[in-house]
CSV table of C-alpha atoms in Angstrom, one decimal:
chain,number,residue,atom,x,y,z
P,292,MET,CA,-2.3,-23.1,2.2
P,293,LYS,CA,-2.8,-23.4,5.8
P,294,SER,CA,1.0,-23.8,6.1
P,295,PHE,CA,1.5,-20.3,4.1
P,296,VAL,CA,-0.8,-18.7,6.1
P,297,MET,CA,0.6,-19.6,9.4
P,298,LYS,CA,3.6,-18.6,7.9
P,299,LEU,CA,2.5,-15.1,7.2
P,300,ALA,CA,0.4,-14.9,10.2
P,301,VAL,CA,3.8,-15.4,12.6
P,302,MET,CA,5.7,-13.4,10.0
P,303,VAL,CA,3.4,-10.5,10.1
P,304,PHE,CA,2.9,-10.9,14.0
P,305,LEU,CA,6.8,-10.8,14.6
P,306,LEU,CA,6.8,-7.0,12.8
P,307,VAL,CA,3.8,-5.9,14.1
P,308,GLY,CA,5.4,-4.2,17.3
P,309,LEU,CA,7.7,-2.5,14.8
P,310,VAL,CA,5.8,-1.5,12.2
P,311,ALA,CA,6.1,2.4,11.7
P,312,CYS,CA,3.4,4.4,12.0
P,313,SER,CA,1.5,7.9,11.7
P,314,SER,CA,2.4,11.1,10.1
P,315,ALA,CA,-0.7,13.3,11.4
P,316,ASN,CA,1.7,14.3,14.6
P,317,GLU,CA,-0.1,17.3,15.2
P,318,SER,CA,-3.6,14.8,16.1
P,319,SER,CA,-1.6,13.3,19.3
P,320,GLN,CA,-2.7,15.5,21.9
P,321,SER,CA,-1.9,14.6,25.1
P,322,GLU,CA,-6.1,15.0,26.1
P,323,PRO,CA,-8.0,12.9,23.7
P,324,GLU,CA,-10.2,15.1,20.9
P,325,GLY,CA,-13.7,15.9,22.8
P,326,HIS,CA,-12.5,17.7,25.7
P,327,ASP,CA,-11.3,20.7,26.3
P,328,GLU,CA,-9.9,22.7,29.0
P,329,SER,CA,-13.0,24.1,30.3
P,330,GLY,CA,-14.5,20.9,30.4
P,331,GLU,CA,-17.4,21.8,28.1
P,332,GLN,CA,-18.8,19.4,25.8
P,333,SER,CA,-18.0,19.2,22.1
P,334,ALA,CA,-20.7,18.9,19.2
P,335,ASN,CA,-19.7,15.2,19.0
P,336,GLU,CA,-20.4,14.7,22.8
P,337,THR,CA,-23.7,16.1,22.8
P,338,GLU,CA,-24.5,13.7,19.7
P,339,ALA,CA,-23.7,10.9,21.6
P,340,ALA,CA,-25.6,12.0,24.3
P,341,ASP,CA,-28.9,11.2,22.3
P,342,LEU,CA,-27.9,8.0,21.7
P,343,ASP,CA,-28.8,5.2,23.7
P,344,HIS,CA,-25.4,3.2,25.0
P,345,VAL,CA,-24.9,-0.1,23.6
P,346,THR,CA,-22.0,-2.4,23.7
P,347,LEU,CA,-20.5,-3.7,20.6
P,348,THR,CA,-18.7,-6.8,20.6
P,349,TRP,CA,-15.6,-7.5,18.1
P,350,TYR,CA,-13.7,-10.2,17.3
P,351,MET,CA,-10.1,-9.7,16.3
P,352,ILE,CA,-7.1,-11.8,15.1
P,353,GLY,CA,-4.1,-11.9,17.5
P,354,THR,CA,-2.5,-13.5,20.8
P,355,PRO,CA,-4.4,-12.2,23.5
P,356,GLN,CA,-2.3,-9.5,25.5
P,357,PRO,CA,-1.9,-8.9,29.0
P,358,ASP,CA,-2.8,-5.3,28.8
P,359,LEU,CA,-5.7,-5.7,26.5
P,360,GLU,CA,-8.2,-4.6,29.7
P,361,LEU,CA,-6.0,-2.0,30.6
P,362,VAL,CA,-6.0,-0.4,27.2
P,363,MET,CA,-9.6,-1.2,26.8
P,364,GLU,CA,-10.6,1.0,29.6
P,365,GLU,CA,-9.1,3.9,28.0
P,366,VAL,CA,-10.4,3.3,24.5
P,367,ASN,CA,-14.0,2.7,26.3
P,368,ALA,CA,-14.1,6.1,27.8
P,369,TYR,CA,-13.4,7.8,24.5
P,370,THR,CA,-15.7,5.8,22.6
P,371,GLU,CA,-18.8,6.5,25.2
P,372,GLU,CA,-18.1,10.4,24.8
P,373,LYS,CA,-17.9,9.9,21.2
P,374,ILE,CA,-20.7,7.4,19.9
P,375,ASN,CA,-21.9,6.6,23.6
P,376,ALA,CA,-20.6,3.0,22.8
P,377,THR,CA,-18.2,0.4,24.6
P,378,VAL,CA,-16.6,-2.2,22.9
P,379,ASP,CA,-15.9,-5.7,24.0
P,380,LEU,CA,-12.7,-6.9,22.0
P,381,ARG,CA,-12.1,-10.4,22.0
P,382,MET,CA,-8.7,-11.6,20.5
P,383,LEU,CA,-8.5,-15.1,19.2
P,384,ASP,CA,-5.1,-16.2,18.6
P,385,TRP,CA,-3.3,-16.9,14.8
P,386,GLY,CA,-3.9,-20.5,15.1
P,387,GLU,CA,-7.6,-20.8,16.4
P,388,TYR,CA,-8.8,-17.7,14.4
P,389,ASP,CA,-10.2,-19.1,11.1
P,390,GLU,CA,-12.1,-22.3,12.8
P,391,ARG,CA,-13.5,-20.4,16.0
P,392,MET,CA,-15.2,-17.8,13.6
P,393,GLN,CA,-16.4,-20.4,11.3
P,394,VAL,CA,-18.5,-22.0,14.4
P,395,ILE,CA,-19.4,-18.6,15.7
P,396,THR,CA,-20.9,-18.0,12.1
P,397,THR,CA,-22.4,-21.5,12.0
P,398,SER,CA,-24.0,-21.4,15.1
P,399,GLY,CA,-25.8,-17.7,14.3
P,400,GLU,CA,-24.1,-16.1,17.2
P,401,ALA,CA,-24.8,-12.3,17.7
P,402,TYR,CA,-21.8,-10.3,17.4
P,403,ASP,CA,-20.9,-7.0,15.9
P,404,ILE,CA,-17.8,-6.5,13.9
P,405,ALA,CA,-14.9,-9.2,13.2
P,406,PHE,CA,-11.5,-9.3,11.1
P,407,THR,CA,-11.9,-10.6,8.2
P,408,SER,CA,-9.6,-11.2,5.3
P,409,SER,CA,-9.0,-13.4,2.1
P,410,TRP,CA,-6.8,-15.8,4.5
P,411,ALA,CA,-8.8,-16.1,7.8
P,412,ASN,CA,-12.4,-15.8,8.1
P,413,ASN,CA,-13.0,-15.8,4.5
P,414,TYR,CA,-14.2,-12.5,3.3
P,415,ALA,CA,-15.8,-13.4,-0.1
P,416,LEU,CA,-17.0,-16.6,1.1
P,417,ASN,CA,-18.9,-15.0,4.1
P,418,ALA,CA,-20.2,-12.4,2.1
P,419,ARG,CA,-22.0,-14.7,0.0
P,420,ARG,CA,-23.2,-17.0,2.6
P,421,GLY,CA,-24.9,-13.4,4.2
P,422,ALA,CA,-22.7,-14.1,7.1
P,423,PHE,CA,-21.7,-10.3,6.8
P,424,LEU,CA,-24.1,-7.0,6.2
P,425,GLU,CA,-23.7,-5.4,3.3
P,426,LEU,CA,-22.3,-1.6,3.9
P,427,ASN,CA,-22.9,0.6,1.0
P,428,ASP,CA,-25.3,2.3,2.6
P,429,LEU,CA,-24.3,2.2,5.9
P,430,LEU,CA,-20.5,3.6,4.7
P,431,ASP,CA,-22.0,6.5,3.1
P,432,GLU,CA,-24.2,7.4,6.0
P,433,HIS,CA,-22.0,6.7,8.8
P,434,GLY,CA,-18.4,6.0,7.8
P,435,GLN,CA,-18.0,9.6,5.5
P,436,GLU,CA,-14.5,10.3,7.4
P,437,MET,CA,-12.9,7.3,6.7
P,438,LYS,CA,-14.4,7.0,3.2
P,439,GLU,CA,-12.2,10.0,2.4
P,440,LEU,CA,-9.3,8.5,3.9
P,441,ILE,CA,-9.5,4.8,2.3
P,442,ASP,CA,-7.6,4.8,-1.4
P,443,PRO,CA,-10.7,4.0,-3.5
P,444,ALA,CA,-9.2,0.9,-5.1
P,445,PHE,CA,-9.9,-0.6,-1.6
P,446,LEU,CA,-13.3,0.0,-1.8
P,447,GLU,CA,-14.0,-0.6,-5.3
P,448,GLY,CA,-11.4,-4.1,-5.6
P,449,ALA,CA,-13.3,-5.3,-2.2
P,450,GLN,CA,-17.1,-5.3,-3.7
P,451,VAL,CA,-18.2,-8.7,-4.2
P,452,ASP,CA,-20.9,-8.7,-6.9
P,453,GLY,CA,-21.1,-5.1,-6.8
P,454,LYS,CA,-21.5,-4.8,-3.1
P,455,LEU,CA,-19.0,-3.9,-0.1
P,456,TYR,CA,-19.1,-6.2,3.2
P,457,ALA,CA,-16.2,-5.3,5.0
P,458,VAL,CA,-14.0,-2.1,5.6
P,459,PRO,CA,-10.8,-2.6,4.1
P,460,THR,CA,-7.6,-1.6,6.4
P,461,ASN,CA,-6.1,1.3,4.3
P,462,LYS,CA,-2.3,0.3,4.0
P,463,GLU,CA,-0.3,-0.5,0.7
P,464,VAL,CA,-3.0,-1.5,-1.6
P,465,GLY,CA,-0.2,-3.3,-4.2
P,466,GLN,CA,1.6,-6.7,-3.6
P,467,GLN,CA,5.1,-6.8,-4.7
P,468,ALA,CA,7.4,-9.8,-4.2
P,469,VAL,CA,10.7,-8.5,-3.8
P,470,LEU,CA,13.7,-10.8,-2.8
P,471,SER,CA,15.0,-9.9,0.6
P,472,PHE,CA,19.3,-10.3,1.5
P,473,ASN,CA,21.1,-10.2,4.5
P,474,ASN,CA,23.5,-7.3,3.7
P,475,GLU,CA,26.1,-8.2,6.0
P,476,LEU,CA,26.6,-11.2,3.7
P,477,VAL,CA,26.5,-8.8,0.5
P,478,GLU,CA,29.3,-6.4,1.7
P,479,LYS,CA,31.2,-9.0,3.2
P,480,HIS,CA,31.9,-10.5,-0.2
P,481,ASN,CA,31.4,-7.6,-2.1
P,482,LEU,CA,28.4,-9.1,-3.9
P,483,ASP,CA,26.5,-6.7,-6.8
P,484,LEU,CA,22.5,-6.7,-5.9
P,485,SER,CA,22.1,-4.3,-9.1
P,486,SER,CA,21.9,-7.1,-11.4
P,487,VAL,CA,19.3,-8.9,-9.9
P,488,HIS,CA,16.1,-8.8,-11.5
P,489,SER,CA,14.8,-12.2,-11.3
P,490,LEU,CA,15.4,-15.7,-9.7
P,491,ALA,CA,17.9,-16.7,-12.6
P,492,ASP,CA,20.3,-13.7,-11.7
P,493,LEU,CA,20.9,-15.3,-7.8
P,494,GLU,CA,23.2,-18.0,-9.3
P,495,PRO,CA,26.8,-16.2,-9.1
P,496,LEU,CA,25.8,-15.0,-5.7
P,497,LEU,CA,24.2,-18.1,-4.7
P,498,ALA,CA,27.4,-20.1,-5.6
P,499,VAL,CA,29.6,-17.4,-3.2
P,500,ILE,CA,27.6,-18.1,-0.3
P,501,LYS,CA,27.4,-22.0,-0.7
P,502,GLU,CA,31.1,-21.9,-1.2
P,503,GLU,CA,32.6,-19.4,1.5
P,504,GLU,CA,29.7,-19.8,4.1
P,505,SER,CA,29.3,-23.2,5.7
P,506,ASP,CA,26.8,-22.3,8.2
P,507,VAL,CA,24.9,-20.1,5.9
P,508,THR,CA,21.7,-21.5,3.8
P,509,PRO,CA,22.1,-19.6,0.4
P,510,ILE,CA,18.2,-19.7,0.2
P,511,ALA,CA,15.6,-19.3,2.9
P,512,THR,CA,13.0,-21.8,1.9
P,513,PHE,CA,10.1,-20.1,-0.3
P,514,ASP,CA,7.8,-20.8,-3.0
P,515,ALA,CA,9.1,-19.7,-6.2
P,516,TYR,CA,7.5,-16.5,-7.9
P,517,LEU,CA,5.2,-17.0,-10.5
P,518,PRO,CA,3.6,-14.0,-12.5
P,519,PHE,CA,0.1,-14.7,-12.5
P,520,ASP,CA,-3.1,-13.8,-10.7
P,521,SER,CA,-4.0,-16.6,-8.5
P,522,ILE,CA,-7.5,-17.3,-8.1
P,523,LEU,CA,-8.4,-19.6,-4.8
P,524,GLN,CA,-5.1,-20.3,-3.1
P,525,GLU,CA,-2.1,-19.3,-4.5
P,526,GLU,CA,-0.6,-22.9,-5.1
P,527,MET,CA,-3.8,-23.9,-6.9
P,528,PRO,CA,-3.6,-23.7,-10.9
P,529,PHE,CA,-6.2,-21.4,-11.9
P,530,ALA,CA,-4.9,-18.1,-12.7
P,531,PHE,CA,-4.8,-15.2,-15.2
P,532,ARG,CA,-1.8,-14.1,-16.8
P,533,LEU,CA,-1.0,-10.1,-16.0
P,534,GLU,CA,0.6,-9.7,-19.6
P,535,GLY,CA,-0.3,-11.0,-23.1
P,536,ASN,CA,-4.0,-12.7,-23.2
P,537,THR,CA,-5.2,-11.4,-19.5
P,538,ASN,CA,-8.7,-12.3,-19.9
P,539,GLU,CA,-8.2,-16.0,-20.2
P,540,VAL,CA,-8.6,-18.4,-17.3
P,541,ILE,CA,-5.5,-21.1,-17.3
P,542,ASN,CA,-3.6,-23.9,-15.5
P,543,LYS,CA,-0.7,-21.7,-14.6
P,544,TYR,CA,1.4,-25.0,-14.2
P,545,GLU,CA,0.9,-25.8,-18.1
P,546,GLU,CA,2.7,-22.1,-19.1
P,547,ASP,CA,6.0,-21.7,-20.4
P,548,ILE,CA,7.3,-19.3,-17.7
P,549,THR,CA,6.2,-21.7,-14.7
P,550,MET,CA,8.5,-24.6,-16.2
P,551,GLU,CA,11.2,-22.4,-16.8
P,552,THR,CA,11.2,-21.1,-13.0
P,553,LEU,CA,10.6,-24.6,-11.7
P,554,LYS,CA,13.4,-25.6,-13.7
P,555,THR,CA,15.8,-22.7,-12.3
P,556,MET,CA,14.5,-23.9,-8.6
P,557,HIS,CA,15.4,-27.3,-9.1
P,558,ASP,CA,18.8,-26.4,-10.5
P,559,TYR,CA,19.5,-24.5,-7.0
P,560,TYR,CA,18.1,-27.4,-5.0
P,561,LYS,CA,20.9,-29.9,-6.9
P,562,LYS,CA,23.5,-27.5,-6.3
P,563,GLY,CA,22.7,-27.5,-2.4
P,564,TYR,CA,21.5,-23.7,-2.6
P,565,ILE,CA,18.2,-24.9,-1.1
P,566,ARG,CA,17.7,-27.1,2.1
P,567,PRO,CA,17.1,-31.0,1.6
P,568,ASP,CA,13.6,-30.6,3.7
P,569,ALA,CA,12.4,-28.1,1.8
P,570,ALA,CA,9.1,-29.7,0.4
P,571,THR,CA,8.4,-30.6,4.0
P,572,SER,CA,10.1,-28.2,6.8
P,573,THR,CA,8.1,-26.0,9.0
P,574,ASP,CA,11.0,-23.7,9.7
P,575,SER,CA,9.7,-20.2,9.5
P,576,TRP,CA,13.4,-18.7,9.2
P,577,PRO,CA,13.3,-16.0,11.8
P,578,LEU,CA,14.8,-13.2,11.0
P,579,GLU,CA,16.8,-12.5,14.1
P,580,THR,CA,18.8,-15.7,13.1
P,581,PRO,CA,21.4,-14.6,10.8
P,582,ASN,CA,21.7,-18.2,8.8
P,583,TRP,CA,20.0,-17.3,5.5
P,584,PHE,CA,21.4,-15.0,2.6
P,585,VAL,CA,18.0,-14.4,0.5
P,586,ARG,CA,14.4,-15.1,1.2
P,587,LYS,CA,11.5,-14.0,-0.7
P,588,GLU,CA,8.7,-11.5,0.8
P,589,LEU,CA,6.2,-9.1,0.5
P,590,TYR,CA,7.0,-5.6,0.2
P,591,GLN,CA,5.8,-2.2,1.4
P,592,PRO,CA,7.5,1.1,1.6
P,593,TYR,CA,10.4,1.1,3.6
P,594,ALA,CA,9.8,-2.6,4.8
P,595,GLU,CA,13.5,-3.0,4.7
P,596,LEU,CA,14.0,-0.8,7.6
P,597,ILE,CA,11.3,-2.8,9.4
P,598,TRP,CA,12.8,-5.9,8.6
P,599,THR,CA,16.3,-4.6,9.3
P,600,ARG,CA,15.1,-3.2,13.1
P,601,THR,CA,13.4,-7.0,13.5
P,602,ALA,CA,16.5,-8.8,12.5
P,603,GLY,CA,19.1,-6.9,14.1
P,604,TYR,CA,21.3,-6.4,11.2
P,605,GLU,CA,20.8,-4.8,7.8
P,606,ILE,CA,18.5,-6.2,5.1
P,607,ALA,CA,18.6,-5.2,1.3
P,608,THR,CA,15.8,-5.8,-1.0
P,609,ARG,CA,15.3,-6.3,-5.4
P,610,PRO,CA,11.9,-6.2,-6.6
P,611,LEU,CA,10.6,-8.9,-8.6
P,612,HIS,CA,8.0,-7.2,-10.5
P,613,GLU,CA,5.6,-4.0,-10.6
P,614,PRO,CA,3.4,-3.9,-7.6
P,615,TYR,CA,-0.1,-5.1,-8.6
P,616,ILE,CA,-3.3,-5.0,-7.1
P,617,PHE,CA,-4.9,-8.2,-6.6
P,618,ASN,CA,-8.2,-9.4,-4.7
P,619,ASN,CA,-6.0,-10.7,-2.2
P,620,SER,CA,-4.3,-7.4,-1.7
P,621,VAL,CA,-7.3,-5.4,-1.1
P,622,THR,CA,-9.0,-8.0,1.0
P,623,GLY,CA,-5.9,-8.9,3.2
P,624,SER,CA,-6.9,-6.8,6.2
P,625,MET,CA,-10.9,-5.9,6.8
P,626,GLN,CA,-13.3,-5.3,9.4
P,627,ALA,CA,-16.9,-6.7,8.7
P,628,ILE,CA,-20.1,-6.0,10.3
P,629,SER,CA,-22.1,-9.4,11.2
P,630,ALA,CA,-25.6,-10.0,10.0
P,631,THR,CA,-26.8,-10.9,13.5
P,632,SER,CA,-25.6,-7.4,14.9
P,633,LYS,CA,-28.2,-5.6,16.7
P,634,ASN,CA,-26.4,-2.4,16.2
P,635,PRO,CA,-25.3,-2.0,12.7
P,636,GLU,CA,-25.3,1.8,12.8
P,637,ARG,CA,-23.1,1.9,15.7
P,638,ALA,CA,-20.7,-0.8,14.7
P,639,MET,CA,-20.3,1.8,11.2
P,640,MET,CA,-19.6,4.9,13.6
P,641,PHE,CA,-17.3,2.6,15.6
P,642,LEU,CA,-15.4,1.7,12.5
P,643,ASN,CA,-15.3,5.0,11.2
P,644,LEU,CA,-13.9,6.5,14.2
P,645,LEU,CA,-11.4,3.7,14.5
P,646,ASN,CA,-10.2,4.7,10.7
P,647,SER,CA,-10.3,8.5,11.0
P,648,ASP,CA,-9.2,9.3,14.7
P,649,PRO,CA,-5.6,9.5,15.3
P,650,TYR,CA,-6.2,9.2,19.2
P,651,LEU,CA,-8.3,6.3,19.2
P,652,ARG,CA,-6.4,4.4,16.1
P,653,ASN,CA,-3.0,4.9,17.8
P,654,LEU,CA,-4.5,4.1,21.3
P,655,LEU,CA,-5.9,1.0,20.3
P,656,ASP,CA,-2.5,0.1,18.2
P,657,LYS,CA,0.4,1.4,20.7
P,658,GLY,CA,-1.5,1.0,23.7
P,659,ILE,CA,-1.4,4.5,26.5
P,660,GLU,CA,1.3,6.9,26.4
P,661,GLY,CA,3.7,7.2,29.1
P,662,VAL,CA,2.8,3.2,29.7
P,663,HIS,CA,3.5,1.5,26.9
P,664,TYR,CA,5.1,4.0,24.6
P,665,GLU,CA,6.9,7.4,25.1
P,666,GLU,CA,6.4,10.7,22.5
P,667,LEU,CA,8.9,12.6,21.9
P,668,GLU,CA,8.9,16.5,21.2
P,669,ASP,CA,8.9,16.1,17.7
P,670,GLY,CA,5.8,13.8,17.5
P,671,THR,CA,7.7,10.6,16.7
P,672,ILE,CA,7.5,7.6,19.5
P,673,ASN,CA,9.5,5.1,21.0
P,674,ASP,CA,8.3,1.6,22.6
P,675,LEU,CA,8.7,1.4,26.3
P,676,PRO,CA,9.2,-2.5,27.6
P,677,ALA,CA,5.5,-2.9,28.4
P,678,ARG,CA,4.6,-2.2,24.8
P,679,VAL,CA,6.8,-5.2,23.8
P,680,GLU,CA,6.2,-7.4,26.6
P,681,ARG,CA,2.4,-6.9,27.3
P,682,TYR,CA,0.8,-5.3,24.3
P,683,ASN,CA,2.1,-6.3,21.0
P,684,MET,CA,-1.1,-5.9,18.8
P,685,PRO,CA,-1.6,-6.7,15.1
P,686,SER,CA,-1.0,-3.4,13.8
P,687,PHE,CA,-1.9,-4.2,10.4
P,688,ALA,CA,-5.2,-6.0,11.4
P,689,ILE,CA,-6.8,-3.0,13.3
P,690,GLY,CA,-7.2,-0.2,10.6
P,691,ASN,CA,-6.1,2.7,9.2
P,692,GLN,CA,-2.2,2.5,8.8
P,693,LEU,CA,-1.7,6.0,7.4
P,694,ILE,CA,-3.1,7.9,10.7
P,695,LEU,CA,-0.5,6.0,13.0
P,696,LYS,CA,2.0,8.0,14.8
P,697,LEU,CA,5.8,7.7,13.2
P,698,TYR,CA,8.8,6.0,15.2
P,699,GLU,CA,11.7,7.9,16.0
P,700,ASP,CA,13.4,6.4,13.3
P,701,ASP,CA,11.4,6.0,10.9
P,702,PRO,CA,11.8,8.1,7.5
P,703,GLN,CA,9.5,11.6,7.7
P,704,ASP,CA,7.9,10.6,4.3
P,705,LYS,CA,6.6,7.3,5.1
P,706,TRP,CA,3.0,7.7,4.5
P,707,GLU,CA,3.6,9.7,1.4
P,708,ALA,CA,5.7,7.0,0.0
P,709,PHE,CA,2.5,4.5,0.7
P,710,GLU,CA,0.6,7.1,-1.2
P,711,ALA,CA,3.3,6.7,-4.1
P,712,PHE,CA,3.3,3.3,-4.0
P,713,ASN,CA,-0.6,3.1,-4.1
P,714,GLU,CA,-0.7,5.2,-7.0
P,715,SER,CA,2.2,3.2,-8.9
P,716,ALA,CA,0.2,-0.3,-8.6
P,717,ILE,CA,-1.4,-2.3,-11.7
P,718,PRO,CA,-4.6,-3.4,-11.4
P,719,SER,CA,-4.9,-7.0,-11.7
P,720,PRO,CA,-7.3,-7.9,-14.9
P,721,ALA,CA,-9.3,-9.9,-12.3
P,722,LEU,CA,-9.7,-7.1,-9.6
P,723,GLY,CA,-12.9,-7.3,-8.3
P,724,PHE,CA,-14.0,-10.7,-9.5
P,725,TYR,CA,-14.6,-13.3,-7.0
P,726,PHE,CA,-15.5,-16.8,-8.0
P,727,ASP,CA,-18.1,-18.9,-6.9
P,728,SER,CA,-16.9,-22.2,-6.5
P,729,ASN,CA,-20.3,-24.0,-5.4
P,730,PRO,CA,-20.9,-25.0,-9.2
P,731,VAL,CA,-17.5,-27.1,-8.8
P,732,ARG,CA,-17.2,-27.9,-5.1
P,733,THR,CA,-16.1,-31.7,-6.0
P,734,GLU,CA,-13.9,-30.9,-8.6
P,735,ILE,CA,-12.2,-28.2,-6.7
P,736,ALA,CA,-11.9,-30.3,-3.7
P,737,ALA,CA,-10.2,-33.2,-5.5
P,738,ILE,CA,-8.0,-30.8,-7.1
P,739,SER,CA,-7.1,-29.0,-3.7
P,740,ASN,CA,-5.9,-32.9,-2.7
P,741,VAL,CA,-3.8,-33.5,-5.9
P,742,THR,CA,-2.2,-29.6,-5.5
P,743,SER,CA,-1.1,-30.8,-2.1
P,744,GLU,CA,0.4,-33.7,-2.9
P,745,PHE,CA,2.4,-31.9,-6.3
P,746,SER,CA,3.2,-28.2,-5.2
P,747,PRO,CA,4.9,-28.3,-2.3
P,748,ALA,CA,8.0,-30.2,-3.8
P,749,LEU,CA,8.0,-28.2,-7.3
P,750,LEU,CA,7.5,-24.7,-6.1
P,751,LYS,CA,10.2,-25.4,-3.6
P,752,GLY,CA,12.7,-27.1,-6.2
P,753,ALA,CA,12.9,-30.3,-4.5
P,754,VAL,CA,11.7,-32.6,-7.6
P,755,ASP,CA,12.7,-32.4,-11.1
P,756,PRO,CA,9.5,-30.5,-13.0
P,757,GLU,CA,10.4,-32.0,-16.7
P,758,GLU,CA,9.1,-35.2,-14.5
P,759,TYR,CA,6.8,-34.0,-12.0
P,760,LEU,CA,4.6,-31.3,-14.0
P,761,PRO,CA,3.3,-33.3,-16.4
P,762,LEU,CA,2.1,-35.8,-14.0
P,763,PHE,CA,0.9,-33.0,-11.7
P,764,ASN,CA,-1.0,-31.9,-14.8
P,765,ASP,CA,-2.5,-35.4,-15.7
P,766,LYS,CA,-4.0,-35.6,-12.0
P,767,LEU,CA,-5.3,-32.4,-12.0
P,768,ASN,CA,-7.3,-33.2,-15.4
P,769,GLU,CA,-8.2,-36.4,-14.3
P,770,ALA,CA,-9.9,-34.5,-10.9
P,771,GLY,CA,-11.9,-32.4,-13.2
P,772,LEU,CA,-9.8,-29.3,-13.9
P,773,GLN,CA,-11.3,-28.2,-17.1
P,774,LYS,CA,-14.7,-28.3,-15.6
P,775,VAL,CA,-13.7,-25.4,-13.0
P,776,ILE,CA,-11.6,-23.6,-15.8
P,777,ASP,CA,-15.0,-23.2,-17.9
P,778,GLU,CA,-17.0,-22.7,-15.3
P,779,MET,CA,-14.4,-19.9,-14.2
P,780,GLN,CA,-14.2,-18.5,-17.4
P,781,ARG,CA,-18.1,-18.1,-17.8
P,782,GLN,CA,-18.5,-16.5,-14.5
P,783,PHE,CA,-15.9,-14.2,-15.4
P,784,ASP,CA,-17.1,-13.3,-18.4
P,785,GLU,CA,-20.4,-12.6,-17.1
P,786,TRP,CA,-18.6,-10.1,-14.5
P,787,GLN,CA,-16.7,-8.7,-17.3
P,788,GLU,CA,-19.7,-7.7,-19.2
P,789,LEU,CA,-21.4,-6.3,-16.5
P,790,ASN,CA,-18.6,-4.0,-15.5
P,791,GLN,CA,-17.5,-2.6,-18.9
C-alpha cells in the first residue's frame, strides 16, 4: 500500500500546478472582501474585532514551497480582518507526512488543523482513537456557509459511527477508473478506442503497438481493476461486491471475475505487453515521457485535459465502470481539527472561510496575483513562472475545488461537469461503514504480510493466477482470513441495522 500511496501522491503532485480552477469569477475582485473604497469596516470585520486574536497551527501535506511565507503574509492579513486569527501553515513533504503526524499525535502536541485522508494520517483510525474532534455541532454553529457548498455525500459518507471528524474537500465525490491512452499513437495507427470497455478489449490494440513501436511499452505498469469495494487497503482481500449479493463480506481473490481478470493480465505479460520487472519496478511512468501506450488512472471531469497539459501531447480515456462513491473517495482529502486544539471554534471559522470564500481559497492555492499568476479580462487565469517554480501547492488537499478560478484553456462548464459527475455517482453498499480492526489486529497483520508477498505479482500479471491464486488463498486462510471476515460481517450487519 505504501508504494501505491507514494505513486498516487507523486502523480497528484505533478498535476497540482495544472489543476483547473474556479467558475466564481465574479468573486475575484482585486481587493479582498471586507474592504471597501471608503476604508470603512465591514460587518465581518466588526465581528472579528470582538474576538481575541489567536494563531492557528495547520499541518499540510506537500513539498514546502519557497514562496510560502510570502503568500501567508497576505493570507494572514486577510484572516486577521475576517476572524482575528492568523495561520502558521507547516508543510510536511509527501514521504514524511504520515510518519510525522503519527509522532505529533502520539506525543499529544497541541495543534489546530491537519490534513487527513484514507491514505495519509488515517482519518477513520484517528477519529476512533480520539485524535480528532467531533465536528457536527461546530459545523452547524461556525461552518454554515461551507456546509451549503459541500456535496452532502461527502458529509454523510465521511461520518464515522454517526459523527463527522473532518471537513471533506468538495471535489469529485465519485471514483471512476479509466484507461488512458497516448492519443498520438492511437491516431498514428488508426486504432478504434470506441470498442474498449474492459481490460480484455485491449488485446488487438496492444498487439499493434508491440509490433510497430519498439521503443514503447504497451502497458504502463498498473494493478488490474477489480469490481469491488475494498475494505482496508485496496490490495487486501476483504471487499463487498458492487453487484449481486452486496451485503456479504467476501475474499475478492476467490471470486470468478478476479481469476478471469488476472488471467488476462498474465496473458498480456507473457506476450510482452507488460514490463518483465512489473512486480518490483518503482517506475512512476511520468506523463512527460511518451514511452507507454495505455495506463490506468482515476478520473474526474475533464481530467484528460489536465493530463494532456502535463504530458505535452494528447491523452484520451475510456471508462472501465460507472463512478462509485466509496469511503476512500469521500475521505480522500480532508481537514481535521485536533483534539488538542485550544481554539476549535476559530479553527472551524477558518475552515469555513477557506471553503466558502473564493478570495482566500484562490490565494492559498494560486498565490498572489501578478506574482504567481495573471488574471485575464474574462476572469480566467494563467500561471506565471513563479507559480510553477516557487509556489506549486497541492490543490486537491487544501479545500473546496469548486470555487477556484478557471484557467484560460479550461472548459467554461468545468464545475458544472463536476456537479453532474457527482450526481451520477452510485453509492457503494458499504459507504459509511468503517471497520474497527482492533478485535483482529493480529490476524490482519499476518494477512497483510501474505498479501504483500502475493498481490503485486498477481495484480500486475507477472505470475500465473491459476497456479498462484490457490496458494495465495491457502496462505490467507492460514493467517486467519475467516476470523477477520466473520468479525467484519458482524460489524457490518450491526452498522446496517443501525442505519436502516
